[in-house]
Amino acid sequence: MIPNNPLLEVYNDLLERNDLQVADYSQAIREARKRLGAEFHAGQDIRTLLYQHTQFIDALLQHLWNLNDISRQQRATLVAVGGYGRQELHPASDIDVMILLTTAPSETCREHLSAFITLLWDIGLDVGHSVRTLEECVETACGDLTVITNLIEARFLGGNETLFFALRNATNPASMWNSREYFQAKLEELQKRHQKYGDTSHRVEPNLKDGRGGLRDIQTISWVTQREYGTFSLQELYENHLLEHDEYETLREGRLFLWRIRFVLHELAGRKEDRLLFDYQRSLAHTFGYTDDTHNVGVEAFMQRYYRTITELERLTDMLMGIFRERILTLHPPPPEMLGEWYQKRGNLISVLSPDVFVLYPTALLEIFLLLQMTPGVNGLTSGTIRLIRRNLHRIDASFRQQARHRQLFMQILRQPKGITFVMRLMNRYGILAAYIPVFANIVGRMQYDLFHMYTVDEHTLYVVRNLRRYSTSLGAQELPLCAEVFKTLRNPELLYLAGLFHDIAKGRRGDHSELGAADAYSFCREHSLNLHDASLVSWLVRNHLLMSMTAQRKDISDPDVIFEFAGHVASQSRLDCLFLLTVADIRGTNPKLWNGWKQALLHELYHSTRRVLQNRTLHSRESALLIEEKRRAALEQLVQEDFTEAECLNLWGQFGTDYHLQHSVETVLWHTRHILTEAPRKPTLIHIRHTVSRSSNVLFVYTKDRDDLFSRVVSSLEQLNLNVVQARFVSTTTSFNLYTLHILGPDNQLIISDIDQQHIIDTLAENLAREKPRHAVHRTPRILRNFDVPTRVSFNQQPEKNLTLLEINAGDMPGLLSRMGNAMDKLGIRVHNARINTLGEQAQDIFYVTTRDGTMITQEAQQKHIRKVLEQTLKGG
């Protein structure tokens, strides 16, 4: 018993009262948890706090158990299991108990048991419970891994102690689940859990319990240790020479750090919570002393400490599970096979020949990973080798990095036909990448406090390299056939891998990360004997890795000006090929939710358009005229075959202006023309929907009389249906009609396939356009968006050659954002001619091509100032 437990003082005060009621117990629990929190914030050791909380709950449950008189009704035992059994009771942890009986409960006993559990709930304890006879318990434990694990950590609380020890004897390793069977099952369970949680702990909202390197991994080690050595103590691993002292300290300190985070998480959430949600990250950072909120410095520094701790624990978990595998599972290991002078193959693992290999031959710190790629039938390193790598990381110093042999080895790893992703992940996990590329160390565990980046920077970087490598596989060819075809044309794919490795390497440093990373990449390439051209290509890719995605998503790529400007920047086909492949890999590796058919179609269109320009550098003005004429001829040829006259088609198109054919595909022109010429004379409003030829999005067109609030009515109707507008093109005709063509996607950016769903969109939009006053959707801001305060920025740029003002609005994403913008622009007398809609995580970056309602550009500073003020006020606070 821990002396001076302030929580037991609360318990003792409770017992001094007469005629205790439910409210008295509830108040005592609240007071105890309040004192527990005060002790934590006063600096009390977390291990002590968990014991103190456990002791308080023990005393309370034993008191209530004795009051209930269950043991006198029938031989019964109250047992603590789960985290409560381990005495790791956090503020809002479940109180897991088992009631063990000798025989099936009588009716009276059932009533007492029910009253006991109900009372625990009534006084405010989150109780998880089971009631079993000894026979049932043993029978269930024989075939259920979860049950035997609960029983392994069971702890006697009250009742018949003899019955408890009978359970212990019946479930010990000699009776069931020997250490070999148990470890094998736990190993499979651990692997499945890692896969379930994305096989990475480096997500922006990680789970500190169930993710890789988290508390559940440490618990698994404790369970296996108990089954093999009869104790939960991690110190037993050190005393049995499974861990060295510094490894034991790292494991112990890492667990204490995660416990402290979990303790605060429970306080902040007011319930059991194991996810480091955005809701809590800033408060957690402040609690742990990271208080600089300038550009999220504090929260990102705290999270980097968390990720680096998890990475260390992950390395130790891998190593310990490997040691257990060798000691517990490998009863008759196959004879080792020599692999050169320094290594040997042990089953499906590679090992160094002796403990001093890395001392005598430091080159092995890189060479062993090349060997992993080149040796058939191996999938990792032995636990002893992992330990030796960790111990010898300091040997990768400036002198090591300057040796030509080591530089050749690194480039050989990147040039291998297989295993690049696999060994890069291992090299990062074991600290090799950060040691060999010092600037990489800065991004290990670095997160960005936003919704755009789903992973830490190092994890994202490795996903990008994996995506690049995937183009060369059959699976990659099925997923992205164009990328696979382009990849085949690359002269040196390793240049692309280097660009992927360095593209975000300067994140978190002061300055433009693209420029800084480009300089790092160039130096690295030259040091590794790449010629001037290749080094310059890698550096250019790093400097411009955002160019293609920004052009495709934020500019009008149907405009030849945009294509010519982009082509002029890219300048060569080889650059275009590499940038295209890197861009796709980067978006897919940033956040799986970001990639969709629409973005793929945009990038494909930009790639093909730029390729044509690079192959045939026609003057822009001539190219535009030729393109317009080509599209008109193609559309006319088809429409005339359908019995439309050339005159009526040309007359209609004349109402739309010259940019109409530049902005729309031939398929869209045909679609518009057929419906307008056929239906417009008898219908005041036309609404139709289809999907693009590439099935990258749905296309909605609305043709109706001009009205001041048309834009806001249309977008609010779509938001009411939870649809996403990804692009919008507007044409104002000379006959006072408006033609809206909008590319939309359904919830979660999915294509809308069902005819019923498509008709519902048409009906809803028609109804809202016909109403005297539009119906606006009521939205609740999602939990995750409430944690980001993105300032609204409004800027103006003029395009006099098109008589348009480019209005760019950057704002925090929020429900109903487009309709809010639309309502504001309606009131300001702004006419929207075109729009690019783009949301990056928590931030919306929308571009509108606008004029005043009478068709003039918005050039006066006073007018712009007024518009900026109104828009900022409209979007303030979400």
Tab-separated table of C-alpha atoms in Angstrom, residues 112-252:
chain	number	residue	atom	x	y	z
A	112	HIS	CA	-27.584	-9.660	-5.435
A	113	LEU	CA	-25.195	-9.673	-8.401
A	114	SER	CA	-27.516	-7.477	-10.452
A	115	ALA	CA	-27.941	-5.060	-7.553
A	116	PHE	CA	-24.161	-4.887	-7.075
A	117	ILE	CA	-23.376	-4.090	-10.732
A	118	THR	CA	-26.270	-1.623	-10.963
A	119	LEU	CA	-25.013	0.186	-7.886
A	120	LEU	CA	-21.534	0.521	-9.426
A	121	TRP	CA	-23.046	2.140	-12.495
A	122	ASP	CA	-25.315	4.363	-10.412
A	123	ILE	CA	-22.441	5.826	-8.434
A	124	GLY	CA	-20.606	6.778	-11.639
A	125	LEU	CA	-18.199	3.932	-12.416
A	126	ASP	CA	-17.876	2.694	-16.017
A	127	VAL	CA	-17.954	-1.011	-15.228
A	128	GLY	CA	-17.202	-3.836	-17.612
A	129	HIS	CA	-18.157	-7.137	-15.999
A	130	SER	CA	-18.586	-10.842	-16.545
A	131	VAL	CA	-20.043	-13.571	-14.313
A	132	ARG	CA	-18.695	-17.090	-14.762
A	133	THR	CA	-18.324	-20.301	-12.842
A	134	LEU	CA	-14.829	-21.677	-12.489
A	135	GLU	CA	-15.675	-24.416	-14.990
A	136	GLU	CA	-17.053	-21.904	-17.534
A	137	CYS	CA	-14.055	-19.681	-17.068
A	138	VAL	CA	-11.568	-22.474	-17.728
A	139	GLU	CA	-13.535	-23.768	-20.709
A	140	THR	CA	-13.783	-20.304	-22.308
A	141	ALA	CA	-10.148	-19.448	-21.635
A	142	CYS	CA	-8.976	-22.584	-23.445
A	143	GLY	CA	-10.215	-21.273	-26.776
A	144	ASP	CA	-10.330	-17.484	-26.380
A	145	LEU	CA	-7.155	-15.404	-26.498
A	146	THR	CA	-8.859	-12.323	-25.026
A	147	VAL	CA	-10.220	-14.254	-22.053
A	148	ILE	CA	-6.903	-15.936	-21.212
A	149	THR	CA	-5.167	-12.553	-21.489
A	150	ASN	CA	-7.676	-11.051	-19.051
A	151	LEU	CA	-7.082	-13.943	-16.660
A	152	ILE	CA	-3.302	-13.587	-16.927
A	153	GLU	CA	-3.576	-10.121	-15.380
A	154	ALA	CA	-6.412	-11.005	-12.958
A	155	ARG	CA	-6.059	-9.693	-9.404
A	156	PHE	CA	-7.968	-10.781	-6.293
A	157	LEU	CA	-10.263	-8.145	-4.762
A	158	GLY	CA	-12.629	-9.886	-2.383
A	159	GLY	CA	-14.671	-12.948	-1.563
A	160	ASN	CA	-13.378	-16.511	-1.658
A	161	GLU	CA	-9.598	-16.352	-2.142
A	162	THR	CA	-9.294	-20.142	-2.485
A	163	LEU	CA	-11.511	-19.992	-5.547
A	164	PHE	CA	-9.274	-17.323	-7.071
A	165	PHE	CA	-6.167	-19.475	-6.652
A	166	ALA	CA	-8.012	-22.455	-8.104
A	167	LEU	CA	-8.582	-20.327	-11.192
A	168	ARG	CA	-4.900	-19.365	-11.277
A	169	ASN	CA	-3.836	-23.003	-11.131
A	170	ALA	CA	-6.320	-24.050	-13.809
A	171	THR	CA	-5.148	-21.389	-16.268
A	172	ASN	CA	-1.384	-21.442	-15.773
A	173	PRO	CA	0.927	-22.284	-18.722
A	174	ALA	CA	1.205	-25.906	-17.611
A	175	SER	CA	-2.563	-26.322	-17.968
A	176	MET	CA	-3.345	-24.250	-21.085
A	177	TRP	CA	-1.800	-21.748	-23.465
A	178	ASN	CA	1.861	-22.532	-22.906
A	179	SER	CA	4.231	-19.685	-23.765
A	180	ARG	CA	4.793	-20.981	-27.304
A	181	GLU	CA	1.069	-21.157	-28.174
A	182	TYR	CA	0.364	-17.888	-26.447
A	183	PHE	CA	3.178	-15.982	-28.146
A	184	GLN	CA	2.214	-17.279	-31.589
A	185	ALA	CA	-1.374	-16.123	-31.064
A	186	LYS	CA	-0.303	-12.750	-29.675
A	187	LEU	CA	2.093	-12.220	-32.582
A	188	GLU	CA	-0.716	-12.776	-35.091
A	189	GLU	CA	-3.022	-10.515	-33.076
A	190	LEU	CA	-0.383	-7.752	-33.028
A	191	GLN	CA	0.131	-7.952	-36.807
A	192	LYS	CA	-3.629	-7.756	-37.470
A	193	ARG	CA	-3.977	-4.784	-35.122
A	194	HIS	CA	-1.149	-2.932	-36.871
A	195	GLN	CA	-2.824	-3.515	-40.234
A	196	LYS	CA	-6.168	-2.332	-38.861
A	197	TYR	CA	-4.627	0.951	-37.744
A	198	GLY	CA	-2.895	1.555	-41.076
A	199	ASP	CA	0.381	-0.167	-40.152
A	200	THR	CA	1.732	3.221	-39.074
A	201	SER	CA	1.574	5.258	-35.899
A	202	HIS	CA	2.525	8.434	-37.752
A	203	ARG	CA	-0.951	9.732	-38.566
A	204	VAL	CA	-1.995	13.235	-37.608
A	205	GLU	CA	-4.569	11.928	-35.098
A	206	PRO	CA	-2.733	8.854	-33.788
A	207	ASN	CA	-4.070	6.233	-31.395
A	208	LEU	CA	-1.570	6.013	-28.543
A	209	LYS	CA	-2.958	2.705	-27.361
A	210	ASP	CA	-3.511	0.557	-30.452
A	211	GLY	CA	-1.139	2.058	-33.048
A	212	ARG	CA	2.361	0.743	-33.752
A	213	GLY	CA	4.688	1.370	-30.812
A	214	GLY	CA	1.747	2.264	-28.567
A	215	LEU	CA	0.666	1.075	-25.142
A	216	ARG	CA	-0.931	-2.109	-26.482
A	217	ASP	CA	2.416	-3.175	-27.959
A	218	ILE	CA	4.086	-2.673	-24.563
A	219	GLN	CA	1.244	-4.594	-22.899
A	220	THR	CA	1.758	-7.429	-25.389
A	221	ILE	CA	5.401	-7.578	-24.354
A	222	SER	CA	4.315	-7.693	-20.689
A	223	TRP	CA	1.787	-10.487	-21.351
A	224	VAL	CA	4.347	-12.596	-23.207
A	225	THR	CA	6.893	-11.921	-20.444
A	226	GLN	CA	4.399	-13.053	-17.814
A	227	ARG	CA	3.600	-16.249	-19.704
A	228	GLU	CA	7.264	-17.049	-20.248
A	229	TYR	CA	8.845	-15.727	-17.028
A	230	GLY	CA	5.922	-15.429	-14.600
A	231	THR	CA	6.097	-11.653	-14.103
A	232	PHE	CA	4.704	-8.506	-15.708
A	233	SER	CA	7.741	-6.445	-14.812
A	234	LEU	CA	9.632	-4.961	-17.735
A	235	GLN	CA	12.690	-5.076	-15.503
A	236	GLU	CA	12.566	-8.861	-15.888
A	237	LEU	CA	13.490	-8.347	-19.550
A	238	TYR	CA	16.654	-6.563	-18.444
A	239	GLU	CA	17.484	-9.074	-15.732
A	240	ASN	CA	17.059	-11.945	-18.198
A	241	HIS	CA	19.371	-10.155	-20.668
A	242	LEU	CA	16.637	-9.614	-23.252
A	243	LEU	CA	17.122	-5.862	-22.951
A	244	GLU	CA	20.220	-3.837	-22.264
A	245	HIS	CA	20.016	-1.137	-19.629
A	246	ASP	CA	19.583	1.808	-21.999
A	247	GLU	CA	16.915	-0.140	-23.922
A	248	TYR	CA	15.073	-0.933	-20.708
A	249	GLU	CA	15.200	2.758	-19.697
A	250	THR	CA	13.922	3.838	-23.134
A	251	LEU	CA	11.029	1.381	-22.889
A	252	ARG	CA	10.201	2.373	-19.316
